[in-house]
Amino acid sequence: MSNRQTKTDVILIGAGIMSATLGTLLKELVPDWEITVFEKLENAGEESSNEWNNAGTGHAALCELNYTVEKPDGSIDISKAIKINEEYQVSRQFWSYLVNSNLIRNPQEFIMPLPHLSLVQGEQDVTFLKKRFEALSNNPLFQGMEFSDDPAKLMEWIPLIMKGRTSNEPIAATKIDSGTDVNFGALTRILFDHLKSKNVDIKFKHQVDDLKRASDGSWELKVRNVDSGTIERHTAKFVFIGGGGGSLPLLQKSGIPEGKHIGGFPVSGLFMVCKNPDVVAQHHAKVYGKAKVGAPPMSVPHLDTRFIDNKKSLLFGPFAGFSPKFLKTGSMFDLIGSVKPNNLVTMLAAGAKNVPLTKYLIQQVMLSKEQRMEELREFIPNAKSEDWDIVVAGQRVQVIKDTAAGKGTLQFGTEVINAADGSIAALLGASPGASTAVSVMLEVIKKCFPQHIKAWEPKIKEMIPSYGVSLLKNPELIHEIHTSTARALGLNPELQPAM
Ligand SMILES: Cc1cc2nc3c(=O)[nH]c(=O)nc-3n(C[C@H](O)[C@H](O)[C@H](O)COP(=O)(O)OP(=O)(O)OC[C@H]3O[C@@H](n4cnc5c(N)ncnc54)[C@H](O)[C@@H]3O)c2cc1C
């Protein structure tokens, strides 16, 4: 046991993209606040934010079919797609500000232009895709989207997917060239290097085991040095729990009433990665399909060109699965340990409601490599088993809570939970995730620092010109923001929505 004790303004728990983003925003808003980060692993961005643990899609709802649902009257609801697209534009603006201010360099280390396509087969899905295309292409945020059900055109767009296809079923795709692939692991590391240069104290191999409120309203953390086993006590006026899947247990330990009656449902993931450079060279896009009936939205299959370690790669997946761990490096007891008297009913209700989902996920875990190859062959008919390896992706912990839809309802989004006095906040959930980190962390700032927000607004607007403004209601801003962020981030300004 060590007597080491420190007091600081802000403690960030976890060195993933969320803490990286919040720390960077706060350093711009109040440079003299002292920030300390505790991360249990050896480096930043090793869990879900790592490039091999997520799909690297800059989610702007350009190709993800689960963000546009068909309503009972047959029309397409695009409200979620608009929200996600606007949130991604917020991230692009903040990253551009950092590049333009020379706070970070070389955007091509973390963001690359890449066409985003949606691909469907069968008459019913082709009709859905056409309606979705009509709804989106009339919207200024999605200008530049093309639709085709002509196999010759599709051969031009996605030769690897079209070659060897023998089915006579109708097939169609939409394509938009202004999509991006984001290396969130690289971005996380870049942001932590930047924070280090701004005197942020980053303690790797330091695990937060417990936290409690001190008598003056600040938070005292019990932190274990993973190497030596010594225990340290650190106090801060504000704590952000950015532990990814590890956030829920810490939120529960904080004891704040807002963290009660909430549970977590862990979902694991696998990708298949192509090791044949000739195959990798034949594809240049992210191609999203439709989730199978009964499959959860996070298992929508997609075939993605990725830019990792300065190399083009090809990944297929993710295959969802079930594991009781909350982090890839977590424990088999995470799920059972998260069941508390206050969330028992919620968890039991969720368990009863989600038997088919759990069954589906367990079946997915049991799939052999050859069965996974069969799913891949729906995308690449000629895929050869020897060209592909399996890699384990990150864990997601979906929020379970009681909602108007009933007790123990599974949520698929992200959620900020904060104490009423704004002294602590946690981020739960996983989707749309890293792409929307800037909007989500601005929400943390708004909820936890309401007394400062007025004074900070001019700086936030300097960093994010569309802050507080709906792009959709100000279409003249869309082209301007797309073009200026494309220039700053090394993307092609010509490929942005034209007005
Ligand atoms: C398979 C998969 C595909 C995805 N695809 C996409 C995508 O295409 N696009 C997208 O935008 N998002 C995607 N996501 C979501 C995205 O990866 C996450 O939303 C994001 O990385 C979460 O960042 P984070 O900082 O909250 O968590 P993490 O990156 O998991 O970081 C949390 C950190 O906290 C540390 N930690 C935990 N507990 C403690 C503790 N007690 N003490 C100290 N440290 C602790 C962990 O070690 C870890 O480093 C995907 C996720 C998965 C799993």
PDB file of N, CA and C and ligand atoms in Angstrom, residues 13-19 38-41 43-50 53-59 184 206-209 242-247 250 267-271 286 288 298 302 304 318 327 329 393-396 414 427 429-436, ligand 1:
ATOM      1  N   ILE A  13     -10.794   8.209 -16.861  1.00  0.00           N
ATOM      2  CA  ILE A  13     -10.495   6.780 -16.676  1.00  0.00           C
ATOM      3  C   ILE A  13     -10.579   6.108 -18.036  1.00  0.00           C
ATOM      4  N   GLY A  14      -9.449   5.496 -18.455  1.00  0.00           N
ATOM      5  CA  GLY A  14      -9.409   4.796 -19.740  1.00  0.00           C
ATOM      6  C   GLY A  14      -8.787   5.664 -20.819  1.00  0.00           C
ATOM      7  N   ALA A  15      -7.918   5.033 -21.632  1.00  0.00           N
ATOM      8  CA  ALA A  15      -7.254   5.777 -22.708  1.00  0.00           C
ATOM      9  C   ALA A  15      -7.767   5.300 -24.060  1.00  0.00           C
ATOM     10  N   GLY A  16      -9.080   5.395 -24.256  1.00  0.00           N
ATOM     11  CA  GLY A  16      -9.692   5.114 -25.561  1.00  0.00           C
ATOM     12  C   GLY A  16     -10.035   6.425 -26.257  1.00  0.00           C
ATOM     13  N   ILE A  17     -10.743   6.322 -27.376  1.00  0.00           N
ATOM     14  CA  ILE A  17     -11.052   7.508 -28.180  1.00  0.00           C
ATOM     15  C   ILE A  17     -11.911   8.518 -27.410  1.00  0.00           C
ATOM     16  N   MET A  18     -12.760   8.016 -26.483  1.00  0.00           N
ATOM     17  CA  MET A  18     -13.655   8.939 -25.782  1.00  0.00           C
ATOM     18  C   MET A  18     -12.879   9.839 -24.828  1.00  0.00           C
ATOM     19  N   SER A  19     -12.017   9.236 -23.975  1.00  0.00           N
ATOM     20  CA  SER A  19     -11.206  10.054 -23.072  1.00  0.00           C
ATOM     21  C   SER A  19     -10.272  10.961 -23.874  1.00  0.00           C
ATOM     22  N   PHE A  38      -5.903   7.602 -16.171  1.00  0.00           N
ATOM     23  CA  PHE A  38      -5.496   6.269 -15.695  1.00  0.00           C
ATOM     24  C   PHE A  38      -5.946   5.227 -16.695  1.00  0.00           C
ATOM     25  N   GLU A  39      -5.001   4.429 -17.166  1.00  0.00           N
ATOM     26  CA  GLU A  39      -5.295   3.382 -18.144  1.00  0.00           C
ATOM     27  C   GLU A  39      -4.667   2.095 -17.639  1.00  0.00           C
ATOM     28  N   LYS A  40      -5.449   1.026 -17.592  1.00  0.00           N
ATOM     29  CA  LYS A  40      -4.917  -0.222 -17.017  1.00  0.00           C
ATOM     30  C   LYS A  40      -3.947  -0.938 -17.954  1.00  0.00           C
ATOM     31  N   LEU A  41      -4.036  -0.677 -19.261  1.00  0.00           N
ATOM     32  CA  LEU A  41      -3.142  -1.366 -20.205  1.00  0.00           C
ATOM     33  C   LEU A  41      -1.870  -0.542 -20.427  1.00  0.00           C
ATOM     34  N   ASN A  43      -0.672   0.773 -23.269  1.00  0.00           N
ATOM     35  CA  ASN A  43      -0.710   1.849 -24.260  1.00  0.00           C
ATOM     36  C   ASN A  43      -2.130   2.368 -24.424  1.00  0.00           C
ATOM     37  N   ALA A  44      -2.228   3.493 -25.154  1.00  0.00           N
ATOM     38  CA  ALA A  44      -3.550   4.059 -25.453  1.00  0.00           C
ATOM     39  C   ALA A  44      -4.186   3.290 -26.615  1.00  0.00           C
ATOM     40  N   GLY A  45      -5.525   3.280 -26.653  1.00  0.00           N
ATOM     41  CA  GLY A  45      -6.249   2.729 -27.803  1.00  0.00           C
ATOM     42  C   GLY A  45      -6.039   1.251 -28.023  1.00  0.00           C
ATOM     43  N   GLU A  46      -6.001   0.477 -26.947  1.00  0.00           N
ATOM     44  CA  GLU A  46      -5.765  -0.974 -27.089  1.00  0.00           C
ATOM     45  C   GLU A  46      -7.046  -1.792 -27.036  1.00  0.00           C
ATOM     46  N   GLU A  47      -8.145  -1.202 -26.561  1.00  0.00           N
ATOM     47  CA  GLU A  47      -9.404  -1.969 -26.482  1.00  0.00           C
ATOM     48  C   GLU A  47     -10.261  -1.649 -27.709  1.00  0.00           C
ATOM     49  N   SER A  48     -11.540  -1.329 -27.540  1.00  0.00           N
ATOM     50  CA  SER A  48     -12.423  -1.159 -28.713  1.00  0.00           C
ATOM     51  C   SER A  48     -11.899  -0.147 -29.728  1.00  0.00           C
ATOM     52  N   SER A  49     -11.182   0.874 -29.252  1.00  0.00           N
ATOM     53  CA  SER A  49     -10.722   1.910 -30.194  1.00  0.00           C
ATOM     54  C   SER A  49      -9.591   1.434 -31.090  1.00  0.00           C
ATOM     55  N   ASN A  50      -8.977   0.298 -30.763  1.00  0.00           N
ATOM     56  CA  ASN A  50      -7.863  -0.193 -31.589  1.00  0.00           C
ATOM     57  C   ASN A  50      -8.340  -0.521 -33.006  1.00  0.00           C
ATOM     58  N   ASN A  53      -9.819  -3.826 -33.694  1.00  0.00           N
ATOM     59  CA  ASN A  53     -10.957  -4.211 -32.844  1.00  0.00           C
ATOM     60  C   ASN A  53     -12.279  -3.609 -33.293  1.00  0.00           C
ATOM     61  N   ASN A  54     -12.252  -2.640 -34.223  1.00  0.00           N
ATOM     62  CA  ASN A  54     -13.503  -2.085 -34.753  1.00  0.00           C
ATOM     63  C   ASN A  54     -13.402  -2.015 -36.268  1.00  0.00           C
ATOM     64  N   ALA A  55     -14.489  -1.599 -36.915  1.00  0.00           N
ATOM     65  CA  ALA A  55     -14.542  -1.671 -38.374  1.00  0.00           C
ATOM     66  C   ALA A  55     -13.997  -0.415 -39.058  1.00  0.00           C
ATOM     67  N   GLY A  56     -13.690   0.620 -38.276  1.00  0.00           N
ATOM     68  CA  GLY A  56     -13.079   1.812 -38.867  1.00  0.00           C
ATOM     69  C   GLY A  56     -13.979   2.589 -39.815  1.00  0.00           C
ATOM     70  N   THR A  57     -15.268   2.375 -39.720  1.00  0.00           N
ATOM     71  CA  THR A  57     -16.163   3.138 -40.599  1.00  0.00           C
ATOM     72  C   THR A  57     -16.404   4.511 -39.996  1.00  0.00           C
ATOM     73  N   GLY A  58     -16.163   5.543 -40.784  1.00  0.00           N
ATOM     74  CA  GLY A  58     -16.566   6.886 -40.378  1.00  0.00           C
ATOM     75  C   GLY A  58     -18.078   6.915 -40.572  1.00  0.00           C
ATOM     76  N   HIS A  59     -18.816   6.548 -39.499  1.00  0.00           N
ATOM     77  CA  HIS A  59     -20.269   6.399 -39.652  1.00  0.00           C
ATOM     78  C   HIS A  59     -20.927   7.736 -39.973  1.00  0.00           C
ATOM     79  N   PHE A 184      -9.243   4.536 -35.889  1.00  0.00           N
ATOM     80  CA  PHE A 184      -9.508   5.149 -34.590  1.00  0.00           C
ATOM     81  C   PHE A 184      -8.391   4.858 -33.588  1.00  0.00           C
ATOM     82  N   HIS A 206      -2.221   1.514 -14.801  1.00  0.00           N
ATOM     83  CA  HIS A 206      -2.856   1.949 -13.553  1.00  0.00           C
ATOM     84  C   HIS A 206      -4.349   1.662 -13.665  1.00  0.00           C
ATOM     85  N   GLN A 207      -4.805   0.736 -12.866  1.00  0.00           N
ATOM     86  CA  GLN A 207      -6.216   0.337 -12.943  1.00  0.00           C
ATOM     87  C   GLN A 207      -7.022   0.981 -11.819  1.00  0.00           C
ATOM     88  N   VAL A 208      -8.149   1.596 -12.198  1.00  0.00           N
ATOM     89  CA  VAL A 208      -9.026   2.185 -11.179  1.00  0.00           C
ATOM     90  C   VAL A 208      -9.891   1.052 -10.627  1.00  0.00           C
ATOM     91  N   ASP A 209      -9.731   0.794  -9.315  1.00  0.00           N
ATOM     92  CA  ASP A 209     -10.482  -0.310  -8.695  1.00  0.00           C
ATOM     93  C   ASP A 209     -11.753   0.173  -8.020  1.00  0.00           C
ATOM     94  N   GLY A 242     -14.388   6.668 -18.863  1.00  0.00           N
ATOM     95  CA  GLY A 242     -14.300   6.325 -20.287  1.00  0.00           C
ATOM     96  C   GLY A 242     -13.668   4.955 -20.428  1.00  0.00           C
ATOM     97  N   GLY A 243     -14.169   4.007 -19.640  1.00  0.00           N
ATOM     98  CA  GLY A 243     -13.567   2.667 -19.602  1.00  0.00           C
ATOM     99  C   GLY A 243     -14.110   1.721 -20.646  1.00  0.00           C
ATOM    100  N   GLY A 244     -14.858   2.244 -21.656  1.00  0.00           N
ATOM    101  CA  GLY A 244     -15.451   1.354 -22.671  1.00  0.00           C
ATOM    102  C   GLY A 244     -16.354   0.351 -21.960  1.00  0.00           C
ATOM    103  N   GLY A 245     -16.149  -0.938 -22.247  1.00  0.00           N
ATOM    104  CA  GLY A 245     -16.937  -1.979 -21.579  1.00  0.00           C
ATOM    105  C   GLY A 245     -16.722  -1.972 -20.071  1.00  0.00           C
ATOM    106  N   GLY A 246     -15.592  -1.404 -19.617  1.00  0.00           N
ATOM    107  CA  GLY A 246     -15.296  -1.346 -18.176  1.00  0.00           C
ATOM    108  C   GLY A 246     -15.989  -0.187 -17.466  1.00  0.00           C
ATOM    109  N   SER A 247     -16.801   0.578 -18.194  1.00  0.00           N
ATOM    110  CA  SER A 247     -17.438   1.751 -17.572  1.00  0.00           C
ATOM    111  C   SER A 247     -18.559   1.367 -16.618  1.00  0.00           C
ATOM    112  N   LEU A 250     -17.606   0.506 -13.015  1.00  0.00           N
ATOM    113  CA  LEU A 250     -17.129   1.683 -12.278  1.00  0.00           C
ATOM    114  C   LEU A 250     -18.292   2.618 -11.949  1.00  0.00           C
ATOM    115  N   VAL A 267     -21.405  -8.236 -26.158  1.00  0.00           N
ATOM    116  CA  VAL A 267     -21.438  -8.882 -27.481  1.00  0.00           C
ATOM    117  C   VAL A 267     -20.002  -8.894 -28.006  1.00  0.00           C
ATOM    118  N   SER A 268     -19.525 -10.084 -28.342  1.00  0.00           N
ATOM    119  CA  SER A 268     -18.149 -10.153 -28.852  1.00  0.00           C
ATOM    120  C   SER A 268     -18.155 -10.071 -30.375  1.00  0.00           C
ATOM    121  N   GLY A 269     -16.998  -9.984 -30.956  1.00  0.00           N
ATOM    122  CA  GLY A 269     -16.938  -9.852 -32.423  1.00  0.00           C
ATOM    123  C   GLY A 269     -15.722 -10.531 -33.022  1.00  0.00           C
ATOM    124  N   LEU A 270     -15.872 -10.934 -34.280  1.00  0.00           N
ATOM    125  CA  LEU A 270     -14.758 -11.533 -35.038  1.00  0.00           C
ATOM    126  C   LEU A 270     -14.752 -10.923 -36.433  1.00  0.00           C
ATOM    127  N   PHE A 271     -13.582 -10.712 -36.976  1.00  0.00           N
ATOM    128  CA  PHE A 271     -13.476 -10.331 -38.392  1.00  0.00           C
ATOM    129  C   PHE A 271     -12.716 -11.431 -39.117  1.00  0.00           C
ATOM    130  N   LYS A 286     -16.105   0.318 -48.812  1.00  0.00           N
ATOM    131  CA  LYS A 286     -16.801  -0.348 -47.704  1.00  0.00           C
ATOM    132  C   LYS A 286     -18.151  -0.736 -48.266  1.00  0.00           C
ATOM    133  N   TYR A 288     -21.641  -2.448 -47.299  1.00  0.00           N
ATOM    134  CA  TYR A 288     -22.509  -2.932 -46.221  1.00  0.00           C
ATOM    135  C   TYR A 288     -23.700  -3.675 -46.801  1.00  0.00           C
ATOM    136  N   MET A 298     -25.570  -4.881 -34.806  1.00  0.00           N
ATOM    137  CA  MET A 298     -24.105  -4.788 -34.842  1.00  0.00           C
ATOM    138  C   MET A 298     -23.473  -5.934 -35.622  1.00  0.00           C
ATOM    139  N   HIS A 302     -20.211  -6.649 -43.535  1.00  0.00           N
ATOM    140  CA  HIS A 302     -19.646  -5.719 -44.528  1.00  0.00           C
ATOM    141  C   HIS A 302     -18.233  -6.107 -44.931  1.00  0.00           C
ATOM    142  N   ASP A 304     -14.812  -4.604 -46.123  1.00  0.00           N
ATOM    143  CA  ASP A 304     -14.193  -3.277 -46.023  1.00  0.00           C
ATOM    144  C   ASP A 304     -12.735  -3.254 -46.438  1.00  0.00           C
ATOM    145  N   PRO A 318     -18.453  -7.668 -38.950  1.00  0.00           N
ATOM    146  CA  PRO A 318     -18.068  -8.547 -37.866  1.00  0.00           C
ATOM    147  C   PRO A 318     -19.108  -9.634 -37.642  1.00  0.00           C
ATOM    148  N   LEU A 327     -14.664  -6.427 -21.467  1.00  0.00           N
ATOM    149  CA  LEU A 327     -13.564  -5.895 -22.279  1.00  0.00           C
ATOM    150  C   LEU A 327     -12.875  -7.103 -22.906  1.00  0.00           C
ATOM    151  N   THR A 329      -9.855  -7.658 -22.791  1.00  0.00           N
ATOM    152  CA  THR A 329      -8.925  -8.086 -21.737  1.00  0.00           C
ATOM    153  C   THR A 329      -9.654  -8.250 -20.402  1.00  0.00           C
ATOM    154  N   ALA A 393     -12.253  -9.336 -32.646  1.00  0.00           N
ATOM    155  CA  ALA A 393     -12.500  -7.885 -32.575  1.00  0.00           C
ATOM    156  C   ALA A 393     -12.775  -7.478 -31.127  1.00  0.00           C
ATOM    157  N   GLY A 394     -13.191  -6.230 -30.945  1.00  0.00           N
ATOM    158  CA  GLY A 394     -13.436  -5.719 -29.592  1.00  0.00           C
ATOM    159  C   GLY A 394     -14.758  -6.218 -29.027  1.00  0.00           C
ATOM    160  N   GLN A 395     -14.923  -5.995 -27.724  1.00  0.00           N
ATOM    161  CA  GLN A 395     -16.190  -6.313 -27.052  1.00  0.00           C
ATOM    162  C   GLN A 395     -17.067  -5.067 -27.080  1.00  0.00           C
ATOM    163  N   ARG A 396     -18.366  -5.260 -27.193  1.00  0.00           N
ATOM    164  CA  ARG A 396     -19.292  -4.136 -26.999  1.00  0.00           C
ATOM    165  C   ARG A 396     -20.176  -4.502 -25.824  1.00  0.00           C
ATOM    166  N   THR A 414     -25.345   4.830 -27.823  1.00  0.00           N
ATOM    167  CA  THR A 414     -24.459   5.211 -26.716  1.00  0.00           C
ATOM    168  C   THR A 414     -25.265   6.055 -25.738  1.00  0.00           C
ATOM    169  N   LEU A 427     -19.623   6.981 -19.998  1.00  0.00           N
ATOM    170  CA  LEU A 427     -20.174   6.687 -21.319  1.00  0.00           C
ATOM    171  C   LEU A 427     -20.424   5.192 -21.426  1.00  0.00           C
ATOM    172  N   GLY A 429     -22.473   1.927 -23.716  1.00  0.00           N
ATOM    173  CA  GLY A 429     -22.971   1.592 -25.056  1.00  0.00           C
ATOM    174  C   GLY A 429     -21.883   1.722 -26.099  1.00  0.00           C
ATOM    175  N   ALA A 430     -22.212   1.331 -27.334  1.00  0.00           N
ATOM    176  CA  ALA A 430     -21.120   1.220 -28.311  1.00  0.00           C
ATOM    177  C   ALA A 430     -21.391   1.810 -29.685  1.00  0.00           C
ATOM    178  N   SER A 431     -22.601   2.130 -30.009  1.00  0.00           N
ATOM    179  CA  SER A 431     -22.861   2.467 -31.409  1.00  0.00           C
ATOM    180  C   SER A 431     -23.584   3.803 -31.546  1.00  0.00           C
ATOM    181  N   PRO A 432     -23.330   4.637 -32.535  1.00  0.00           N
ATOM    182  CA  PRO A 432     -22.381   4.496 -33.623  1.00  0.00           C
ATOM    183  C   PRO A 432     -20.937   4.719 -33.190  1.00  0.00           C
ATOM    184  N   GLY A 433     -20.711   5.001 -31.926  1.00  0.00           N
ATOM    185  CA  GLY A 433     -19.375   4.843 -31.391  1.00  0.00           C
ATOM    186  C   GLY A 433     -18.385   5.929 -31.712  1.00  0.00           C
ATOM    187  N   ALA A 434     -17.191   5.476 -32.082  1.00  0.00           N
ATOM    188  CA  ALA A 434     -16.046   6.363 -32.189  1.00  0.00           C
ATOM    189  C   ALA A 434     -16.287   7.521 -33.162  1.00  0.00           C
ATOM    190  N   SER A 435     -17.034   7.278 -34.222  1.00  0.00           N
ATOM    191  CA  SER A 435     -17.282   8.325 -35.235  1.00  0.00           C
ATOM    192  C   SER A 435     -17.957   9.554 -34.634  1.00  0.00           C
ATOM    193  N   THR A 436     -18.752   9.305 -33.592  1.00  0.00           N
ATOM    194  CA  THR A 436     -19.525  10.407 -33.020  1.00  0.00           C
ATOM    195  C   THR A 436     -18.923  10.870 -31.689  1.00  0.00           C
TER     196      THR A 436
HETATM  197  C1  LIG B   1     -16.563  -5.032 -33.555  1.00  0.00           C
HETATM  198  C2  LIG B   1     -16.704  -3.554 -33.416  1.00  0.00           C
HETATM  199  C3  LIG B   1     -16.844  -2.762 -34.547  1.00  0.00           C
HETATM  200  C4  LIG B   1     -16.983  -1.370 -34.411  1.00  0.00           C
HETATM  201  N1  LIG B   1     -17.017  -0.608 -35.543  1.00  0.00           N
HETATM  202  C5  LIG B   1     -17.066   0.738 -35.442  1.00  0.00           C
HETATM  203  C6  LIG B   1     -17.002   1.524 -36.602  1.00  0.00           C
HETATM  204  O1  LIG B   1     -16.899   1.014 -37.716  1.00  0.00           O
HETATM  205  N2  LIG B   1     -17.069   2.871 -36.470  1.00  0.00           N
HETATM  206  C7  LIG B   1     -17.191   3.462 -35.241  1.00  0.00           C
HETATM  207  O2  LIG B   1     -17.269   4.684 -35.196  1.00  0.00           O
HETATM  208  N3  LIG B   1     -17.230   2.734 -34.106  1.00  0.00           N
HETATM  209  C8  LIG B   1     -17.161   1.388 -34.175  1.00  0.00           C
HETATM  210  N4  LIG B   1     -17.173   0.622 -33.046  1.00  0.00           N
HETATM  211  C9  LIG B   1     -17.366   1.273 -31.740  1.00  0.00           C
HETATM  212  C10 LIG B   1     -16.095   1.931 -31.227  1.00  0.00           C
HETATM  213  O3  LIG B   1     -15.005   1.057 -31.378  1.00  0.00           O
HETATM  214  C11 LIG B   1     -16.279   2.309 -29.759  1.00  0.00           C
HETATM  215  O4  LIG B   1     -17.466   3.070 -29.615  1.00  0.00           O
HETATM  216  C12 LIG B   1     -15.140   3.164 -29.223  1.00  0.00           C
HETATM  217  O5  LIG B   1     -13.888   2.643 -29.579  1.00  0.00           O
HETATM  218  C13 LIG B   1     -15.265   3.238 -27.716  1.00  0.00           C
HETATM  219  O6  LIG B   1     -14.225   4.019 -27.206  1.00  0.00           O
HETATM  220  P1  LIG B   1     -13.995   4.131 -25.654  1.00  0.00           P
HETATM  221  O7  LIG B   1     -12.940   5.131 -25.454  1.00  0.00           O
HETATM  222  O8  LIG B   1     -15.302   4.372 -24.985  1.00  0.00           O
HETATM  223  O9  LIG B   1     -13.582   2.652 -25.194  1.00  0.00           O
HETATM  224  P2  LIG B   1     -12.246   1.790 -25.398  1.00  0.00           P
HETATM  225  O10 LIG B   1     -11.536   2.103 -26.652  1.00  0.00           O
HETATM  226  O11 LIG B   1     -12.628   0.377 -25.142  1.00  0.00           O
HETATM  227  O12 LIG B   1     -11.320   2.315 -24.233  1.00  0.00           O
HETATM  228  C14 LIG B   1     -11.593   2.080 -22.876  1.00  0.00           C
HETATM  229  C15 LIG B   1     -10.280   2.028 -22.140  1.00  0.00           C
HETATM  230  O13 LIG B   1     -10.533   2.002 -20.741  1.00  0.00           O
HETATM  231  C16 LIG B   1      -9.612   1.114 -20.131  1.00  0.00           C
HETATM  232  N5  LIG B   1     -10.194   0.704 -18.848  1.00  0.00           N
HETATM  233  C17 LIG B   1     -11.338   0.009 -18.643  1.00  0.00           C
HETATM  234  N6  LIG B   1     -11.562  -0.141 -17.320  1.00  0.00           N
HETATM  235  C18 LIG B   1     -10.535   0.488 -16.679  1.00  0.00           C
HETATM  236  C19 LIG B   1     -10.210   0.677 -15.306  1.00  0.00           C
HETATM  237  N7  LIG B   1     -10.966   0.190 -14.328  1.00  0.00           N
HETATM  238  N8  LIG B   1      -9.088   1.374 -14.991  1.00  0.00           N
HETATM  239  C20 LIG B   1      -8.303   1.889 -15.982  1.00  0.00           C
HETATM  240  N9  LIG B   1      -8.559   1.712 -17.297  1.00  0.00           N
HETATM  241  C21 LIG B   1      -9.668   1.038 -17.635  1.00  0.00           C
HETATM  242  C22 LIG B   1      -9.483  -0.012 -21.148  1.00  0.00           C
HETATM  243  O14 LIG B   1      -8.299  -0.757 -20.962  1.00  0.00           O
HETATM  244  C23 LIG B   1      -9.485   0.764 -22.460  1.00  0.00           C
HETATM  245  O15 LIG B   1      -8.191   1.127 -22.882  1.00  0.00           O
HETATM  246  C24 LIG B   1     -17.015  -0.766 -33.125  1.00  0.00           C
HETATM  247  C25 LIG B   1     -16.861  -1.563 -31.986  1.00  0.00           C
HETATM  248  C26 LIG B   1     -16.683  -2.934 -32.116  1.00  0.00           C
HETATM  249  C27 LIG B   1     -16.459  -3.758 -30.875  1.00  0.00           C
END
